[in-house]
Every structure is written in C-alpha cells, then in structure tokens.
XYZ file of N, CA and C in Angstrom:
729
model
N 20.128 -6.477 -3.224
C 18.675 -6.635 -3.126
C 17.958 -5.298 -3.266
N 18.637 -4.199 -2.870
C 17.984 -2.888 -2.948
C 17.616 -2.542 -4.380
N 18.423 -3.089 -5.346
C 18.144 -2.780 -6.741
C 16.760 -3.279 -7.128
N 16.397 -4.467 -6.657
C 15.159 -5.082 -7.099
C 13.992 -4.808 -6.150
N 14.266 -4.601 -4.868
C 13.178 -4.371 -3.917
C 12.765 -2.910 -3.935
N 11.495 -2.675 -3.689
C 10.962 -1.311 -3.666
C 10.594 -0.958 -2.237
N 11.116 0.157 -1.758
C 10.803 0.634 -0.411
C 9.933 1.879 -0.539
N 8.651 1.795 -0.172
C 7.749 2.930 -0.367
C 8.001 4.101 0.572
N 8.932 3.946 1.505
C 9.239 5.035 2.447
C 10.743 5.311 2.438
N 11.140 6.567 2.231
C 12.575 6.889 2.234
C 13.219 6.517 3.565
N 14.414 5.941 3.495
C 15.133 5.563 4.710
C 15.758 6.775 5.385
N 15.946 7.841 4.631
C 16.579 9.045 5.147
C 15.570 10.184 5.207
N 15.666 11.011 6.244
C 14.807 12.185 6.371
C 15.518 13.414 5.803
N 14.735 14.444 5.525
C 15.279 15.709 5.010
C 16.096 15.506 3.739
N 15.548 14.730 2.818
C 16.222 14.490 1.545
C 16.138 15.726 0.652
N 17.197 15.971 -0.103
C 17.175 17.050 -1.092
C 16.215 16.666 -2.210
N 15.355 17.594 -2.599
C 14.347 17.300 -3.608
C 14.426 18.246 -4.801
N 15.568 18.880 -4.980
C 15.723 19.776 -6.115
C 17.177 19.796 -6.562
N 17.352 19.811 -7.887
C 18.676 19.947 -8.492
C 18.591 21.075 -9.505
N 19.187 22.199 -9.190
C 19.025 23.364 -10.047
C 17.572 23.792 -10.060
N 16.967 23.784 -11.238
C 15.546 24.143 -11.366
C 14.643 22.918 -11.458
N 15.204 21.726 -11.353
C 14.438 20.490 -11.537
C 14.057 19.892 -10.188
N 12.770 19.670 -9.989
C 12.272 19.022 -8.777
C 12.476 17.512 -8.902
N 12.931 16.893 -7.830
C 13.203 15.448 -7.818
C 12.272 14.793 -6.804
N 11.063 14.416 -7.220
C 10.098 13.835 -6.282
C 10.372 12.359 -6.026
N 9.957 11.870 -4.868
C 9.992 10.444 -4.572
C 9.051 9.745 -5.558
N 9.400 8.569 -6.102
C 10.396 7.604 -5.634
C 11.837 7.859 -6.080
N 12.092 8.933 -6.820
C 13.467 9.269 -7.186
C 14.158 9.933 -6.001
N 15.477 9.947 -6.028
C 16.232 10.556 -4.945
C 17.630 10.923 -5.388
N 18.251 11.808 -4.634
C 19.607 12.269 -4.944
C 20.655 11.654 -4.023
N 20.281 11.443 -2.760
C 21.219 10.863 -1.807
C 20.859 9.412 -1.514
N 21.816 8.685 -0.974
C 21.559 7.299 -0.592
C 20.490 7.262 0.489
N 19.513 6.381 0.308
C 18.414 6.271 1.257
C 17.248 7.183 0.950
N 17.343 7.959 -0.123
C 16.270 8.898 -0.472
C 15.430 8.429 -1.654
N 15.878 7.386 -2.345
C 15.129 6.823 -3.464
C 14.479 5.509 -3.037
N 13.431 5.127 -3.746
C 12.715 3.900 -3.399
C 13.501 2.649 -3.779
N 14.371 2.773 -4.762
C 15.241 1.677 -5.164
C 16.406 2.258 -5.942
N 17.430 1.458 -6.143
C 18.674 1.964 -6.729
C 18.473 2.535 -8.124
N 17.571 1.940 -8.895
C 17.372 2.389 -10.265
C 16.804 3.806 -10.328
N 16.225 4.287 -9.223
C 15.687 5.648 -9.176
C 16.671 6.643 -8.549
N 17.906 6.193 -8.330
C 18.927 7.069 -7.755
C 19.511 7.963 -8.848
N 19.451 9.284 -8.647
C 19.980 10.256 -9.598
C 21.133 11.020 -8.968
N 21.847 11.772 -9.788
C 22.981 12.562 -9.300
C 22.807 14.015 -9.700
N 23.126 14.904 -8.776
C 23.104 16.339 -9.040
C 24.558 16.807 -9.057
N 25.047 17.179 -10.234
C 26.471 17.496 -10.377
C 26.658 18.926 -10.864
N 27.762 19.528 -10.445
C 28.125 20.852 -10.922
C 27.484 21.975 -10.139
N 28.259 23.003 -9.837
C 27.770 24.207 -9.187
C 28.455 25.414 -9.821
N 27.778 26.560 -9.997
C 26.412 26.826 -9.530
C 25.333 26.306 -10.469
N 25.698 25.960 -11.715
C 24.717 25.477 -12.689
C 24.592 23.960 -12.570
N 23.786 23.506 -11.624
C 23.658 22.074 -11.350
C 22.963 21.358 -12.501
N 23.400 20.128 -12.750
C 22.830 19.293 -13.804
C 22.384 17.978 -13.182
N 21.164 17.553 -13.509
C 20.624 16.295 -12.996
C 20.958 15.181 -13.979
N 21.554 14.098 -13.464
C 21.976 13.004 -14.325
C 21.521 11.659 -13.779
N 21.253 10.735 -14.743
C 21.030 9.346 -14.358
C 22.366 8.617 -14.315
N 23.184 8.860 -15.335
C 24.556 8.346 -15.358
C 25.379 9.253 -16.269
N 26.578 8.811 -16.627
C 27.463 9.653 -17.439
C 26.913 9.920 -18.832
N 25.992 9.080 -19.295
C 25.476 9.209 -20.654
C 24.124 9.917 -20.715
N 23.370 9.858 -19.633
C 21.981 10.327 -19.662
C 21.778 11.482 -18.698
N 21.306 12.605 -19.216
C 20.909 13.731 -18.384
C 19.401 13.767 -18.232
N 18.922 14.216 -17.095
C 17.484 14.280 -16.820
C 17.025 15.728 -16.905
N 15.966 15.981 -17.690
C 15.456 17.330 -17.901
C 14.224 17.631 -17.059
N 13.416 16.621 -16.790
C 12.241 16.794 -15.933
C 11.736 15.427 -15.479
N 10.972 15.427 -14.393
C 10.341 14.208 -13.880
C 8.860 14.492 -13.679
N 8.013 13.699 -14.286
C 6.566 13.853 -14.158
C 6.002 12.577 -13.540
N 5.744 12.613 -12.229
C 5.248 11.407 -11.558
C 3.799 11.129 -11.925
N 3.038 12.153 -12.301
C 1.636 11.955 -12.666
C 1.512 11.121 -13.937
N 2.369 11.401 -14.915
C 2.317 10.699 -16.193
C 3.270 9.508 -16.240
N 4.154 9.400 -15.254
C 5.095 8.290 -15.239
C 6.165 8.391 -16.308
N 6.625 9.616 -16.584
C 7.663 9.801 -17.593
C 8.770 10.704 -17.055
N 9.949 10.549 -17.647
C 11.103 11.382 -17.327
C 11.680 11.894 -18.638
N 11.909 13.195 -18.728
C 12.534 13.756 -19.916
C 14.038 13.606 -19.833
N 14.644 13.073 -20.883
C 16.087 12.838 -20.864
C 16.756 13.469 -22.082
N 18.054 13.606 -21.991
C 18.874 14.016 -23.133
C 20.111 13.132 -23.159
N 20.545 12.769 -24.349
C 21.717 11.910 -24.466
C 22.414 12.222 -25.782
N 23.723 11.946 -25.856
C 24.487 12.266 -27.058
C 24.458 11.112 -28.048
N 24.961 11.365 -29.242
C 24.895 10.374 -30.316
C 25.698 9.119 -29.988
N 26.792 9.266 -29.243
C 27.591 8.088 -28.889
C 26.805 7.142 -28.003
N 25.880 7.705 -27.202
C 25.067 6.856 -26.336
C 24.120 5.997 -27.154
N 23.630 6.525 -28.281
C 22.746 5.744 -29.145
C 23.480 4.515 -29.669
N 24.763 4.669 -30.028
C 25.549 3.526 -30.480
C 25.704 2.497 -29.370
N 25.884 2.975 -28.149
C 25.990 2.070 -27.003
C 24.696 1.280 -26.834
N 23.570 1.941 -27.058
C 22.278 1.263 -26.952
C 22.207 0.092 -27.921
N 22.629 0.338 -29.165
C 22.577 -0.728 -30.157
C 23.481 -1.895 -29.767
N 24.650 -1.590 -29.213
C 25.591 -2.640 -28.827
C 25.088 -3.441 -27.631
N 24.456 -2.748 -26.664
C 24.011 -3.411 -25.442
C 22.731 -4.192 -25.649
N 21.857 -3.682 -26.514
C 20.532 -4.291 -26.654
C 20.232 -4.563 -28.122
N 21.052 -5.393 -28.728
C 20.903 -5.674 -30.152
C 19.605 -6.423 -30.450
N 18.997 -7.023 -29.416
C 17.750 -7.742 -29.646
C 16.577 -6.786 -29.862
N 16.768 -5.499 -29.503
C 15.718 -4.515 -29.721
C 16.010 -3.720 -30.985
N 14.976 -3.332 -31.694
C 15.148 -2.532 -32.893
C 14.418 -1.204 -32.723
N 15.113 -0.142 -33.074
C 14.516 1.182 -33.012
C 13.814 1.473 -34.335
N 12.764 2.236 -34.281
C 12.048 2.601 -35.495
C 11.596 4.046 -35.404
N 11.161 4.590 -36.520
C 10.709 5.981 -36.545
C 9.444 6.163 -35.722
N 8.719 5.068 -35.469
C 7.520 5.152 -34.637
C 7.857 5.241 -33.153
N 9.116 5.056 -32.803
C 9.505 5.182 -31.405
C 9.261 3.915 -30.616
N 9.863 2.812 -31.043
C 9.732 1.566 -30.300
C 10.362 1.741 -28.925
N 9.678 1.290 -27.898
C 10.159 1.452 -26.532
C 11.091 0.303 -26.176
N 12.251 0.620 -25.619
C 13.241 -0.408 -25.302
C 13.841 -0.178 -23.932
N 14.242 -1.267 -23.293
C 14.907 -1.179 -21.998
C 16.334 -0.693 -22.214
N 16.709 0.432 -21.597
C 18.043 0.976 -21.832
C 18.925 0.946 -20.593
N 18.396 0.542 -19.476
C 19.168 0.656 -18.249
C 19.609 -0.690 -17.690
N 19.557 -1.734 -18.505
C 20.116 -3.001 -18.056
C 19.193 -3.754 -17.121
N 19.557 -3.864 -15.850
C 18.855 -4.705 -14.892
C 17.480 -4.147 -14.554
N 16.521 -5.056 -14.455
C 15.218 -4.659 -13.936
C 14.332 -3.989 -14.967
N 13.048 -4.280 -14.964
C 12.105 -3.705 -15.927
C 11.586 -2.359 -15.444
N 12.452 -1.362 -15.379
C 12.065 -0.140 -14.690
C 12.011 1.101 -15.558
N 13.020 1.319 -16.415
C 13.086 2.539 -17.199
C 13.191 2.189 -18.677
N 12.385 2.839 -19.492
C 12.327 2.527 -20.913
C 12.383 3.812 -21.710
N 13.230 3.833 -22.737
C 13.398 5.051 -23.519
C 12.557 4.986 -24.783
N 11.957 6.106 -25.116
C 11.230 6.254 -26.358
C 12.126 7.076 -27.286
N 12.825 6.453 -28.233
C 13.838 7.164 -29.014
C 13.243 8.042 -30.102
N 12.330 8.887 -29.773
C 11.801 9.881 -30.684
C 12.380 11.223 -30.289
N 11.968 12.280 -30.950
C 12.512 13.597 -30.640
C 12.158 14.046 -29.225
N 11.065 13.536 -28.666
C 10.663 13.927 -27.315
C 11.608 13.371 -26.253
N 12.300 12.270 -26.571
C 13.261 11.656 -25.652
C 12.680 11.505 -24.254
N 11.566 10.801 -24.149
C 10.925 10.590 -22.856
C 11.165 9.170 -22.370
N 11.277 9.027 -21.077
C 11.503 7.727 -20.455
C 10.247 7.309 -19.708
N 9.771 6.130 -20.018
C 8.614 5.561 -19.338
C 9.131 4.642 -18.244
N 8.559 4.726 -17.052
C 9.100 3.913 -15.969
C 8.004 3.194 -15.184
N 8.417 2.040 -14.640
C 7.545 1.242 -13.783
C 8.267 1.013 -12.463
N 7.512 0.886 -11.385
C 8.150 0.716 -10.075
C 8.554 -0.726 -9.819
N 7.878 -1.676 -10.447
C 8.218 -3.089 -10.255
C 7.586 -3.908 -11.363
N 8.208 -5.032 -11.673
C 7.696 -5.932 -12.701
C 6.649 -6.857 -12.088
N 5.556 -6.256 -11.670
C 4.444 -6.982 -11.057
C 3.138 -6.477 -11.649
N 2.122 -7.312 -11.602
C 0.792 -6.823 -11.935
C 0.260 -6.033 -10.742
N -0.770 -5.246 -10.974
C -1.352 -4.482 -9.870
C -1.874 -5.411 -8.781
N -2.476 -6.510 -9.187
C -3.013 -7.462 -8.210
C -1.897 -8.066 -7.365
N -0.787 -8.418 -7.995
C 0.352 -8.968 -7.256
C 0.948 -7.933 -6.308
N 1.097 -6.704 -6.782
C 1.709 -5.654 -5.969
C 0.874 -5.334 -4.737
N -0.433 -5.338 -4.882
C -1.323 -4.962 -3.781
C -1.373 -6.013 -2.680
N -0.869 -7.205 -2.944
C -0.876 -8.257 -1.931
C 0.184 -8.034 -0.856
N 1.188 -7.210 -1.145
C 2.256 -6.942 -0.178
C 2.258 -5.452 0.142
N 1.612 -5.081 1.230
C 1.483 -3.661 1.574
C 2.813 -3.026 1.967
N 3.798 -3.843 2.359
C 5.084 -3.278 2.781
C 5.912 -2.778 1.604
N 5.613 -3.257 0.404
C 6.364 -2.822 -0.779
C 5.476 -2.180 -1.842
N 4.174 -2.103 -1.582
C 3.255 -1.514 -2.571
C 3.520 -0.017 -2.681
N 3.709 0.463 -3.893
C 4.187 1.833 -4.118
C 3.105 2.901 -3.988
N 1.857 2.564 -4.258
C 0.791 3.577 -4.304
C 0.259 3.825 -2.889
N 0.988 4.620 -2.118
C 0.685 4.789 -0.694
C -0.267 5.950 -0.416
N -0.446 6.857 -1.349
C -1.330 7.997 -1.102
C -2.787 7.566 -1.158
N -3.612 8.175 -0.307
C -5.045 8.015 -0.488
C -5.426 8.653 -1.817
N -6.519 8.196 -2.394
C -6.987 8.697 -3.694
C -5.963 8.449 -4.805
N -5.237 7.326 -4.680
C -4.319 6.906 -5.738
C -4.724 5.521 -6.219
N -4.204 5.129 -7.369
C -4.520 3.808 -7.902
C -3.329 3.266 -8.677
N -3.380 1.990 -8.933
C -2.336 1.295 -9.676
C -2.715 1.273 -11.157
N -1.723 1.489 -12.011
C -1.980 1.448 -13.451
C -0.870 0.672 -14.144
N -1.182 0.082 -15.272
C -0.224 -0.761 -15.986
C 0.706 0.083 -16.852
N 1.945 -0.382 -16.990
C 2.907 0.229 -17.909
C 3.100 -0.741 -19.070
N 2.796 -0.271 -20.268
C 2.842 -1.114 -21.454
C 3.952 -0.640 -22.386
N 4.781 -1.569 -22.847
C 5.830 -1.289 -23.823
C 5.397 -1.815 -25.185
N 5.643 -1.039 -26.228
C 5.279 -1.460 -27.578
C 5.975 -2.762 -27.958
N 7.227 -2.887 -27.571
C 8.016 -4.060 -27.945
C 7.810 -5.233 -26.988
N 7.733 -4.948 -25.687
C 7.748 -6.022 -24.695
C 6.396 -6.288 -24.043
N 5.397 -5.517 -24.370
C 4.094 -5.707 -23.753
C 4.077 -5.174 -22.332
N 3.518 -5.953 -21.411
C 3.411 -5.506 -20.019
C 4.776 -5.556 -19.346
N 5.200 -4.419 -18.771
C 6.523 -4.380 -18.131
C 6.447 -4.123 -16.629
N 5.278 -3.783 -16.108
C 5.170 -3.521 -14.680
C 4.039 -2.567 -14.366
N 4.070 -2.021 -13.162
C 3.010 -1.097 -12.762
C 3.610 0.209 -12.269
N 2.806 1.237 -12.277
C 3.150 2.514 -11.674
C 1.899 3.045 -10.987
N 2.025 4.176 -10.346
C 0.907 4.735 -9.586
C 0.420 6.031 -10.212
N -0.833 6.319 -10.010
C -1.414 7.558 -10.504
C -2.488 8.025 -9.537
N -2.748 9.307 -9.522
C -3.835 9.836 -8.694
C -5.168 9.581 -9.387
N -6.211 9.380 -8.609
C -7.540 9.168 -9.158
C -8.009 10.418 -9.895
N -8.963 10.270 -10.828
C -9.524 11.454 -11.496
C -10.058 12.452 -10.468
N -9.785 13.720 -10.681
C -10.183 14.749 -9.730
C -9.112 15.079 -8.714
N -7.985 14.345 -8.775
C -6.866 14.576 -7.859
C -5.571 14.697 -8.667
N -4.599 15.376 -8.083
C -3.311 15.546 -8.738
C -2.219 15.599 -7.674
N -1.006 15.255 -8.073
C 0.100 15.288 -7.119
C 0.973 14.060 -7.236
N 1.529 13.636 -6.103
C 2.462 12.509 -6.072
C 1.820 11.310 -5.376
N 1.432 10.286 -6.129
C 0.783 9.118 -5.520
C 1.733 8.230 -4.733
N 3.039 8.523 -4.783
C 4.040 7.677 -4.130
C 4.362 8.109 -2.706
N 3.732 9.177 -2.230
C 3.957 9.631 -0.854
C 2.612 9.746 -0.142
N 2.577 9.593 1.192
C 1.306 9.699 1.922
C 0.642 11.053 1.680
N -0.653 11.025 1.403
C -1.442 12.239 1.145
C -0.863 13.068 0.004
N -0.228 12.399 -0.948
C 0.371 13.122 -2.071
C -0.619 13.534 -3.139
N -1.752 12.845 -3.230
C -2.781 13.184 -4.221
C -3.745 14.195 -3.617
N -3.743 15.397 -4.162
C -4.565 16.486 -3.644
C -5.759 16.746 -4.564
N -6.837 17.220 -3.954
C -8.038 17.556 -4.721
C -7.742 18.669 -5.724
N -8.226 18.510 -6.942
C -8.116 19.551 -7.957
C -9.331 20.459 -7.852
N -9.106 21.754 -7.761
C -10.209 22.717 -7.789
C -10.505 23.032 -9.250
N -11.418 22.253 -9.829
C -11.717 22.418 -11.247
C -12.263 23.799 -11.565
N -12.959 24.402 -10.606
C -13.549 25.723 -10.838
C -12.465 26.778 -11.032
N -11.358 26.660 -10.283
C -10.248 27.594 -10.437
C -9.368 27.221 -11.620
N -9.179 25.933 -11.818
C -8.291 25.470 -12.880
C -8.873 25.746 -14.263
N -10.185 25.584 -14.399
C -10.863 25.816 -15.681
C -12.062 26.718 -15.423
N -11.862 28.034 -15.429
C -12.922 28.975 -15.020
C -14.228 28.828 -15.792
N -14.206 28.466 -17.058
C -15.438 28.364 -17.859
C -15.941 26.923 -17.951
N -15.563 26.091 -16.994
C -15.969 24.687 -17.060
C -17.479 24.531 -16.905
N -18.118 25.463 -16.198
C -19.570 25.472 -16.044
C -20.156 26.655 -16.814
N -21.385 26.493 -17.269
C -22.066 27.588 -17.964
C -22.334 28.739 -17.019
N -22.679 28.407 -15.773
C -22.926 29.457 -14.781
C -22.112 29.168 -13.521
N -22.753 28.817 -12.405
C -22.032 28.649 -11.142
C -21.310 27.304 -11.077
N -20.065 27.336 -10.583
C -19.259 26.125 -10.406
C -18.988 25.925 -8.925
N -19.188 24.690 -8.447
C -18.968 24.365 -7.036
C -17.961 23.215 -6.960
N -16.806 23.476 -6.369
C -15.803 22.425 -6.217
C -16.202 21.478 -5.091
N -16.062 20.180 -5.344
C -16.296 19.159 -4.323
C -15.060 18.264 -4.266
N -14.969 17.423 -3.260
C -13.808 16.553 -3.097
C -13.716 15.575 -4.266
N -12.710 15.763 -5.099
C -12.502 14.890 -6.237
C -13.418 15.139 -7.413
N -14.214 16.196 -7.340
C -15.175 16.437 -8.413
C -15.621 17.894 -8.382
N -16.674 18.201 -9.122
C -17.274 19.530 -9.105
C -18.717 19.404 -9.587
N -19.505 20.440 -9.354
C -20.882 20.451 -9.836
C -21.213 21.830 -10.390
N -22.179 21.861 -11.280
C -22.617 23.115 -11.900
C -24.076 23.385 -11.536
N -24.403 24.629 -11.255
C -25.781 25.033 -10.995
C -26.079 26.318 -11.755
N -27.370 26.584 -11.918
C -27.810 27.812 -12.572
C -28.023 28.897 -11.524
N -28.018 30.129 -11.957
C -28.273 31.246 -11.049
C -29.718 31.204 -10.552
N -29.988 31.717 -9.345
C -31.362 31.755 -8.827
C -32.272 32.606 -9.712
N -33.559 32.484 -9.493
C -34.534 33.281 -10.242
C -34.247 34.764 -10.087
N -34.544 35.507 -11.138
C -34.396 36.968 -11.172
C -32.934 37.412 -11.150
N -32.004 36.468 -11.393
C -30.585 36.832 -11.489
C -30.004 36.228 -12.757
N -28.841 36.720 -13.143
C -28.138 36.189 -14.298
C -26.645 36.122 -13.988
N -25.940 35.295 -14.765
C -24.516 35.071 -14.495
C -23.677 36.121 -15.197
N -22.805 36.769 -14.430
C -21.866 37.745 -14.971
C -20.533 37.032 -15.209
N -20.141 36.866 -16.486
C -18.938 36.102 -16.819
C -17.665 36.828 -16.390
N -17.739 38.140 -16.221
C -16.560 38.893 -15.794
C -16.333 38.718 -14.296
N -17.394 38.955 -13.523
C -17.284 38.835 -12.065
C -17.449 37.396 -11.583
N -17.897 36.512 -12.484
C -18.093 35.094 -12.174
C -19.014 34.912 -10.974
N -20.131 35.632 -11.000
C -21.132 35.514 -9.948
C -22.486 35.923 -10.503
N -23.523 35.615 -9.735
C -24.880 35.956 -10.151
C -25.203 37.394 -9.740
N -25.815 38.131 -10.644
C -26.214 39.516 -10.371
C -27.672 39.691 -10.772
N -28.361 40.729 -10.264
C -29.752 40.970 -10.681
C -29.842 41.142 -12.193
N -30.901 40.635 -12.772
C -31.080 40.774 -14.212
C -31.183 42.244 -14.597
N -30.582 42.583 -15.720
C -30.533 43.981 -16.136
C -31.911 44.524 -16.469
N -32.709 43.759 -17.179
C -34.048 44.248 -17.529
C -34.912 44.431 -16.292
N -34.655 43.590 -15.267
C -35.398 43.745 -14.019
C -34.966 45.020 -13.305
N -33.664 45.344 -13.361
C -33.178 46.578 -12.745
C -33.780 47.790 -13.419
N -33.910 47.730 -14.760
C -34.510 48.843 -15.490
C -35.971 49.013 -15.113
N -36.675 47.894 -14.971
C -38.084 47.963 -14.586
C -38.238 48.554 -13.200
N -37.341 48.174 -12.283
C -37.397 48.730 -10.938
C -37.130 50.222 -10.970
N -36.183 50.634 -11.832
C -35.883 52.052 -11.959
C -37.059 52.830 -12.493
N -37.740 52.279 -13.503
C -38.911 52.938 -14.065
C -40.022 53.032 -13.032
N -40.170 52.002 -12.219
C -41.207 52.010 -11.191
C -40.959 53.118 -10.183
N -39.692 53.296 -9.775
C -39.356 54.359 -8.828
C -39.585 55.728 -9.439
N -39.238 55.878 -10.728
C -39.431 57.160 -11.395
C -40.900 57.517 -11.492
N -41.733 56.533 -11.833
C -43.170 56.775 -11.929
C -43.744 57.177 -10.588
N -43.264 56.526 -9.527
C -43.743 56.862 -8.196
C -43.337 58.281 -7.817
N -42.112 58.693 -8.226
C -41.618 60.032 -7.922
C -42.480 61.079 -8.621
N -42.797 60.836 -9.914
C -43.617 61.792 -10.650
C -45.036 61.845 -10.090
N -45.557 60.713 -9.651
C -46.912 60.677 -9.090
C -46.989 61.492 -7.818
N -45.935 61.428 -7.003
C -45.946 62.163 -5.738
C -45.922 63.666 -5.948
N -45.449 64.155 -7.106
C -45.308 65.587 -7.329
C -46.528 66.197 -8.024
N -47.568 65.391 -8.253
C -48.758 65.959 -8.887
C -49.441 66.971 -7.964
N -49.999 68.074 -8.553
C -50.689 69.112 -7.784
C -52.187 68.860 -7.845
N -52.829 68.888 -6.687
C -54.276 68.628 -6.637
C -55.021 69.940 -6.503
C-alpha cells in the first residue's frame, strides 16, 4: 500500500538529504521512512564519490521540486528495455512523454537530450486531492496544486508548487519562502524597490532627489547641489566687500 499511498510527513526524523553534491528534498528520500511513497525512494551508492540512483538503470543528476522535474541519465541498453516494457508507447524526436517506472502514474521520462523526468505525487485531480487533508501533498502555506500533463497520456496527476512571489519546497511545512525581488532582480524597478510579502512595489525618489543606480538609493540632485554651492560662494564674496 505504501507504493500507492502518499504520506505528506516523513515517518523518520533526521533523514539524510544529500548524496554527494545533490540535494534530495522531500517527497524524495534516501532511507526507508524518509520518502512520501516508495516510488520516490532513491539510493545513494559509492564512497567517496557518491552517486544518486533511482535503480540500476537510472542515475539521478538533480531534483527540482519547484518545476516538478528530475534530471536523469541512462545508458543505451536501458532505452531498449523501455521499448520492450512499454511497446504501447512510441518515442519521437519531439520528446513524447512516457511512463518508464511501471506501477503508478508518478514518473515520466522525456526522451530528449535534456533527459528530464516529470513527476506527479498522485493520480488525482487537485479537487480530489484536497478533499483528504491527511494525504494532500501541498502542505506548505503559500503553495498550490497544479496539474501534470503528459503529451501521450493527457492528465496524469497533480504536483505542488509555490505561489507566485514565493520559492522553495511546497511539500514541507513553511517550505515556500518569500522571494525578495528587489535583491533577486536589482533593476526590477526604475527607482526605489520595496519588497513585500509575496510581492514588491516601486516608488519614485522624493522631490529634489534623484536615483543613483550605483548606490541604489536616492541622493540630492546634482544641479541642485551646484546651485547651493554657487549660493554659498556668492554669500562668501558678498561678506568680503569693503565699505
């Protein structure tokens, strides 16, 4: 049952979340009880140069929970196995998406040069998934449910994503964090940028000031500074007149 059921909370504490240089975020896991379901169970093999694997045929290069994709690598013999196991699917140069992991509508390979895997947490619609809070995967605040679409099979399930203005892991509590757009994109505003929760706003510099793009702050206008300087100089010369 663990293969098909989704547990939004790891059964084990202090789970390892890194294999070599690759971060392994939930719902994936390395040890038993650390993944949300069996299909997300990975293996970290070899020391000191650890390699992350899904199975003997598939190596994992990266996991992106925000985009719902996993980078994989596989050898040519594995491609032949794919054809033998899933003869009902046809690969094409456009990268037809096909189920490569057997049971459950969870992981789908895009057989293009990018070798990316698209994954869904369950073969449910968002509306169906949200009816059962004990198994609903999108547990972070500021997260939402999104559909996973396969070119060949159509709708295959749902996954989670952070709302616009947030980034992180929507599968863990408080995993979606506010993005500071002002820091992330320094020139996003013409002048002053103010980060807000899940958003940002732009304002102009106050009167008699201008925006310095180097210091990223408002400074006195240059022509006004020159005028002030001339005013002081005129006053100095006036004070030195002889009567």
